[in-house]
Amino acid sequence: DTAVSQTPKYLVTQMGNDKSIKCEQNLGHDTMYWYKQDSKKFLKIMFSYNNKELIINETVPNRFSPKSPDKAHLNLHINSLELGDSAVYFCASSQGSGGVGYTFGSGTRLTVV
Amino acid sequence: KQEVTQIPAALSVPEGENLVLNCSFTDSAIYNLQWFRQDPGKGLTSLLLIQSSQREQTSGRLNASLDKSSGRSTLYIAASQPGDSATYLCAPKAGKLIFGQGTTLQVKP
């Protein structure tokens, strides 16, 4: 299936831990994104990569570090997790930064306890 | 800074009704605007994309319009069905997509 797939789907972890979320797309898109959706359902962009190059880096704590080993993968590593990091994290991809063909993954629900 | 407002926040209608979801944005310098659908516990599905030079786009029972100068877009859903129940998000793009909070629609059989 052509899609954006992210793992894990659910992640429960304790404060202070370090965790990673992986994202892969097989759509041939050259741009990938990480979004955070908080408890109030606001969806906000965190990072955007185009051909492995960081092009958008919103005001996100530096505990969050994206890594793009190739244009089909964009992983998100989070250090020293805090309660406020609890949210649903969505990976997405598109062809070009114009947003054509925007495709989202199904999300990773992160719960920090 | 782009701000996106969607009205109403929630809507409940009986099956078969035609309905309009509204989206307004503060910065009219956009490349395009997309409407997405989000089902509970799922990711977003792109419904329609309107380029800044276009006035509307249609896909099946869905019609989206764009008035860039006034910073408004509407999503028209004809003959609503229970399967249309979801949250609908609009997202104008100028460098990056900025999402509204969404309109949660419930269509009752």
Short mmCIF file of C-alpha atoms in Angstrom, two decimals:
data_model
loop_
_atom_site.label_atom_id
_atom_site.label_comp_id
_atom_site.label_asym_id
_atom_site.label_seq_id
_atom_site.Cartn_x
_atom_site.Cartn_y
_atom_site.Cartn_z
CA ASP A 1 0.00 0.00 0.00
CA THR A 2 1.22 3.49 -0.81
CA ALA A 3 1.10 5.48 2.37
CA VAL A 4 2.75 7.35 5.16
CA SER A 5 3.36 4.94 7.99
CA GLN A 6 4.50 5.84 11.46
CA THR A 7 5.42 3.67 14.42
CA PRO A 8 4.53 3.13 17.12
CA LYS A 9 0.82 3.94 17.09
CA TYR A 10 0.73 4.27 20.87
CA LEU A 11 3.54 5.16 23.24
CA VAL A 12 3.25 5.38 27.01
CA THR A 13 6.37 6.37 28.87
CA GLN A 14 7.57 7.97 32.06
CA MET A 15 8.80 11.51 32.49
CA GLY A 16 12.47 11.93 31.79
CA ASN A 17 12.72 9.09 29.29
CA ASP A 18 13.97 9.43 25.73
CA LYS A 19 11.81 8.05 22.91
CA SER A 20 11.71 7.99 19.12
CA ILE A 21 8.88 7.92 16.60
CA LYS A 22 9.61 6.65 13.12
CA CYS A 23 7.99 7.73 9.87
CA GLU A 24 8.32 6.33 6.37
CA GLN A 25 6.59 7.25 3.13
CA ASN A 26 6.60 5.27 -0.10
CA LEU A 27 4.86 7.91 -2.19
CA GLY A 28 8.04 9.29 -3.72
CA HIS A 29 7.42 12.65 -2.06
CA ASP A 30 10.37 14.90 -1.41
CA THR A 31 9.01 16.83 1.56
CA MET A 32 8.12 15.44 4.98
CA TYR A 33 6.66 17.03 8.10
CA TRP A 34 6.01 16.48 11.78
CA TYR A 35 2.87 17.95 13.33
CA LYS A 36 1.68 17.96 16.91
CA GLN A 37 -2.02 17.83 17.81
CA ASP A 38 -2.70 18.79 21.39
CA SER A 39 -5.64 17.93 23.62
CA LYS A 40 -7.61 20.86 22.21
CA LYS A 41 -7.16 19.41 18.73
CA PHE A 42 -4.96 22.23 17.48
CA LEU A 43 -2.65 20.87 14.79
CA LYS A 44 0.68 22.69 14.62
CA ILE A 45 3.69 22.13 12.43
CA MET A 46 6.93 21.29 14.18
CA PHE A 47 9.41 20.51 11.42
CA SER A 48 9.61 20.18 7.67
CA TYR A 49 12.32 18.51 5.59
CA ASN A 50 12.79 18.75 1.85
CA ASN A 51 15.16 16.19 0.35
CA LYS A 52 16.70 15.58 3.78
CA GLU A 53 17.25 19.30 4.39
CA LEU A 54 15.50 21.07 7.26
CA ILE A 55 13.34 23.88 5.86
CA ILE A 56 10.91 24.61 8.67
CA ASN A 57 11.79 24.54 12.35
CA GLU A 58 9.08 26.03 14.47
CA THR A 59 9.55 27.15 18.04
CA VAL A 60 9.96 23.69 19.44
CA PRO A 61 12.05 22.78 22.52
CA ASN A 62 15.46 21.50 21.49
CA ARG A 63 14.59 18.26 23.29
CA PHE A 64 12.87 17.45 20.00
CA SER A 65 15.29 16.46 17.27
CA PRO A 66 14.18 15.31 13.83
CA LYS A 67 16.41 13.13 11.69
CA SER A 68 16.01 12.41 7.99
CA PRO A 69 18.38 9.68 6.78
CA ASP A 70 16.84 9.85 3.31
CA LYS A 71 13.89 11.58 1.71
CA ALA A 72 11.58 8.65 2.47
CA HIS A 73 12.17 8.74 6.22
CA LEU A 74 11.74 11.37 8.90
CA ASN A 75 12.15 10.27 12.48
CA LEU A 76 11.46 12.28 15.62
CA HIS A 77 13.54 11.80 18.74
CA ILE A 78 12.44 13.34 22.02
CA ASN A 79 14.75 13.66 25.01
CA SER A 80 13.80 14.09 28.65
CA LEU A 81 10.08 13.71 28.07
CA GLU A 82 7.74 16.00 29.98
CA LEU A 83 4.05 15.72 30.84
CA GLY A 84 3.28 18.53 28.38
CA ASP A 85 4.67 16.47 25.53
CA SER A 86 1.61 14.24 25.69
CA ALA A 87 -0.17 14.67 22.37
CA VAL A 88 -0.76 12.97 19.05
CA TYR A 89 2.14 13.38 16.64
CA PHE A 90 1.45 13.18 12.94
CA CYS A 91 3.92 12.64 10.15
CA ALA A 92 3.00 13.87 6.68
CA SER A 93 4.53 14.14 3.25
CA SER A 94 3.96 16.11 0.06
CA GLN A 95 5.53 16.61 -3.32
CA GLY A 96 7.35 19.91 -3.12
CA SER A 97 6.80 22.46 -0.40
CA GLY A 98 3.68 23.71 -2.17
CA GLY A 99 1.66 21.13 -0.31
CA VAL A 100 0.34 19.26 -3.31
CA GLY A 101 -0.68 15.74 -2.49
CA TYR A 102 -0.45 16.19 1.25
CA THR A 103 -0.69 12.76 2.91
CA PHE A 104 -0.79 12.16 6.65
CA GLY A 105 0.14 9.16 8.70
CA SER A 106 -2.38 7.81 11.20
CA GLY A 107 -0.61 9.39 14.17
CA THR A 108 1.30 8.34 17.27
CA ARG A 109 -0.46 8.95 20.56
CA LEU A 110 2.22 9.77 23.11
CA THR A 111 1.29 9.70 26.78
CA VAL A 112 3.85 10.80 29.33
CA VAL A 113 3.10 9.72 32.90
CA LYS B 1 1.07 35.65 11.72
CA GLN B 2 -1.64 33.60 10.04
CA GLU B 3 -4.66 32.83 12.18
CA VAL B 4 -7.38 30.50 11.00
CA THR B 5 -10.88 30.41 12.44
CA GLN B 6 -13.52 27.83 11.64
CA ILE B 7 -17.19 28.33 12.37
CA PRO B 8 -19.14 26.57 13.70
CA ALA B 9 -16.96 24.52 16.04
CA ALA B 10 -19.55 21.74 16.02
CA LEU B 11 -22.57 20.95 13.92
CA SER B 12 -25.25 18.26 14.15
CA VAL B 13 -27.66 17.77 11.27
CA PRO B 14 -30.12 15.11 10.09
CA GLU B 15 -29.15 13.00 7.12
CA GLY B 16 -29.85 14.55 3.74
CA GLU B 17 -29.26 18.17 4.66
CA ASN B 18 -27.01 20.44 2.68
CA LEU B 19 -24.54 22.28 4.87
CA VAL B 20 -21.79 24.89 4.79
CA LEU B 21 -18.64 25.00 6.86
CA ASN B 22 -16.85 28.31 7.14
CA CYS B 23 -13.17 29.14 7.36
CA SER B 24 -11.58 32.57 7.69
CA PHE B 25 -7.91 33.48 7.69
CA THR B 26 -6.11 36.69 8.50
CA ASP B 27 -3.27 36.70 5.94
CA SER B 28 -4.56 36.62 2.36
CA ALA B 29 -1.07 36.09 0.86
CA ILE B 30 -1.52 32.35 0.44
CA TYR B 31 -0.42 29.86 -2.23
CA ASN B 32 -3.36 27.55 -1.78
CA LEU B 33 -5.91 26.32 0.72
CA GLN B 34 -6.79 22.76 1.56
CA TRP B 35 -9.71 21.15 3.27
CA PHE B 36 -9.04 18.00 5.26
CA ARG B 37 -11.16 15.45 7.03
CA GLN B 38 -10.11 13.79 10.29
CA ASP B 39 -11.89 10.74 11.65
CA PRO B 40 -11.53 9.95 15.38
CA GLY B 41 -8.20 8.30 16.12
CA LYS B 42 -7.08 8.66 12.53
CA GLY B 43 -4.87 10.90 10.46
CA LEU B 44 -6.01 13.59 8.08
CA THR B 45 -7.34 12.94 4.61
CA SER B 46 -7.04 15.68 2.02
CA LEU B 47 -10.42 16.46 0.47
CA LEU B 48 -9.88 19.45 -1.78
CA LEU B 49 -7.05 21.79 -2.67
CA ILE B 50 -7.77 25.23 -4.14
CA GLN B 51 -4.90 27.16 -5.68
CA SER B 52 -4.78 30.88 -4.92
CA SER B 53 -5.78 31.66 -8.50
CA GLN B 54 -8.88 29.48 -8.32
CA ARG B 55 -12.31 30.31 -6.97
CA GLU B 56 -13.60 26.82 -6.27
CA GLN B 57 -13.02 23.11 -6.49
CA THR B 58 -15.49 20.26 -6.58
CA SER B 59 -15.22 16.60 -5.70
CA GLY B 60 -18.40 14.57 -5.67
CA ARG B 61 -20.77 16.05 -3.10
CA LEU B 62 -18.13 18.46 -1.85
CA ASN B 63 -17.56 21.97 -3.15
CA ALA B 64 -14.98 24.33 -1.72
CA SER B 65 -14.80 28.02 -2.55
CA LEU B 66 -12.06 30.52 -1.94
CA ASP B 67 -12.24 34.30 -1.67
CA LYS B 68 -8.62 35.14 -1.06
CA SER B 69 -9.07 38.90 -0.85
CA SER B 70 -11.57 38.62 1.98
CA GLY B 71 -9.73 35.74 3.65
CA ARG B 72 -12.59 33.27 3.46
CA SER B 73 -13.27 29.76 2.30
CA THR B 74 -16.36 27.61 2.54
CA LEU B 75 -16.87 23.89 2.26
CA TYR B 76 -20.29 22.92 0.97
CA ILE B 77 -21.49 19.37 1.57
CA ALA B 78 -24.54 18.31 -0.39
CA ALA B 79 -27.01 15.66 0.74
CA SER B 80 -25.08 14.83 3.91
CA GLN B 81 -24.73 11.20 5.00
CA PRO B 82 -23.83 9.59 8.35
CA GLY B 83 -20.49 8.62 6.84
CA ASP B 84 -19.67 12.32 6.53
CA SER B 85 -19.44 12.55 10.32
CA ALA B 86 -15.89 13.71 11.10
CA THR B 87 -13.89 16.81 11.90
CA TYR B 88 -13.23 19.07 8.93
CA LEU B 89 -10.14 21.25 8.95
CA CYS B 90 -9.17 24.05 6.63
CA ALA B 91 -5.53 24.95 6.09
CA PRO B 92 -4.31 27.91 4.07
CA LYS B 93 -0.72 27.66 2.94
CA ALA B 94 1.88 30.42 2.76
CA GLY B 95 5.20 28.72 3.35
CA LYS B 96 3.54 26.22 5.64
CA LEU B 97 0.07 24.91 6.31
CA ILE B 98 -1.72 26.60 9.19
CA PHE B 99 -4.68 24.66 10.46
CA GLY B 100 -7.93 25.86 11.91
CA GLN B 101 -9.33 24.10 14.96
CA GLY B 102 -11.87 22.36 12.82
CA THR B 103 -15.63 21.86 12.64
CA THR B 104 -16.85 18.61 14.12
CA LEU B 105 -19.79 17.38 12.09
CA GLN B 106 -22.31 14.78 13.16
CA VAL B 107 -24.84 13.58 10.62
CA LYS B 108 -27.67 11.68 12.23
CA PRO B 109 -29.44 8.89 10.34
#
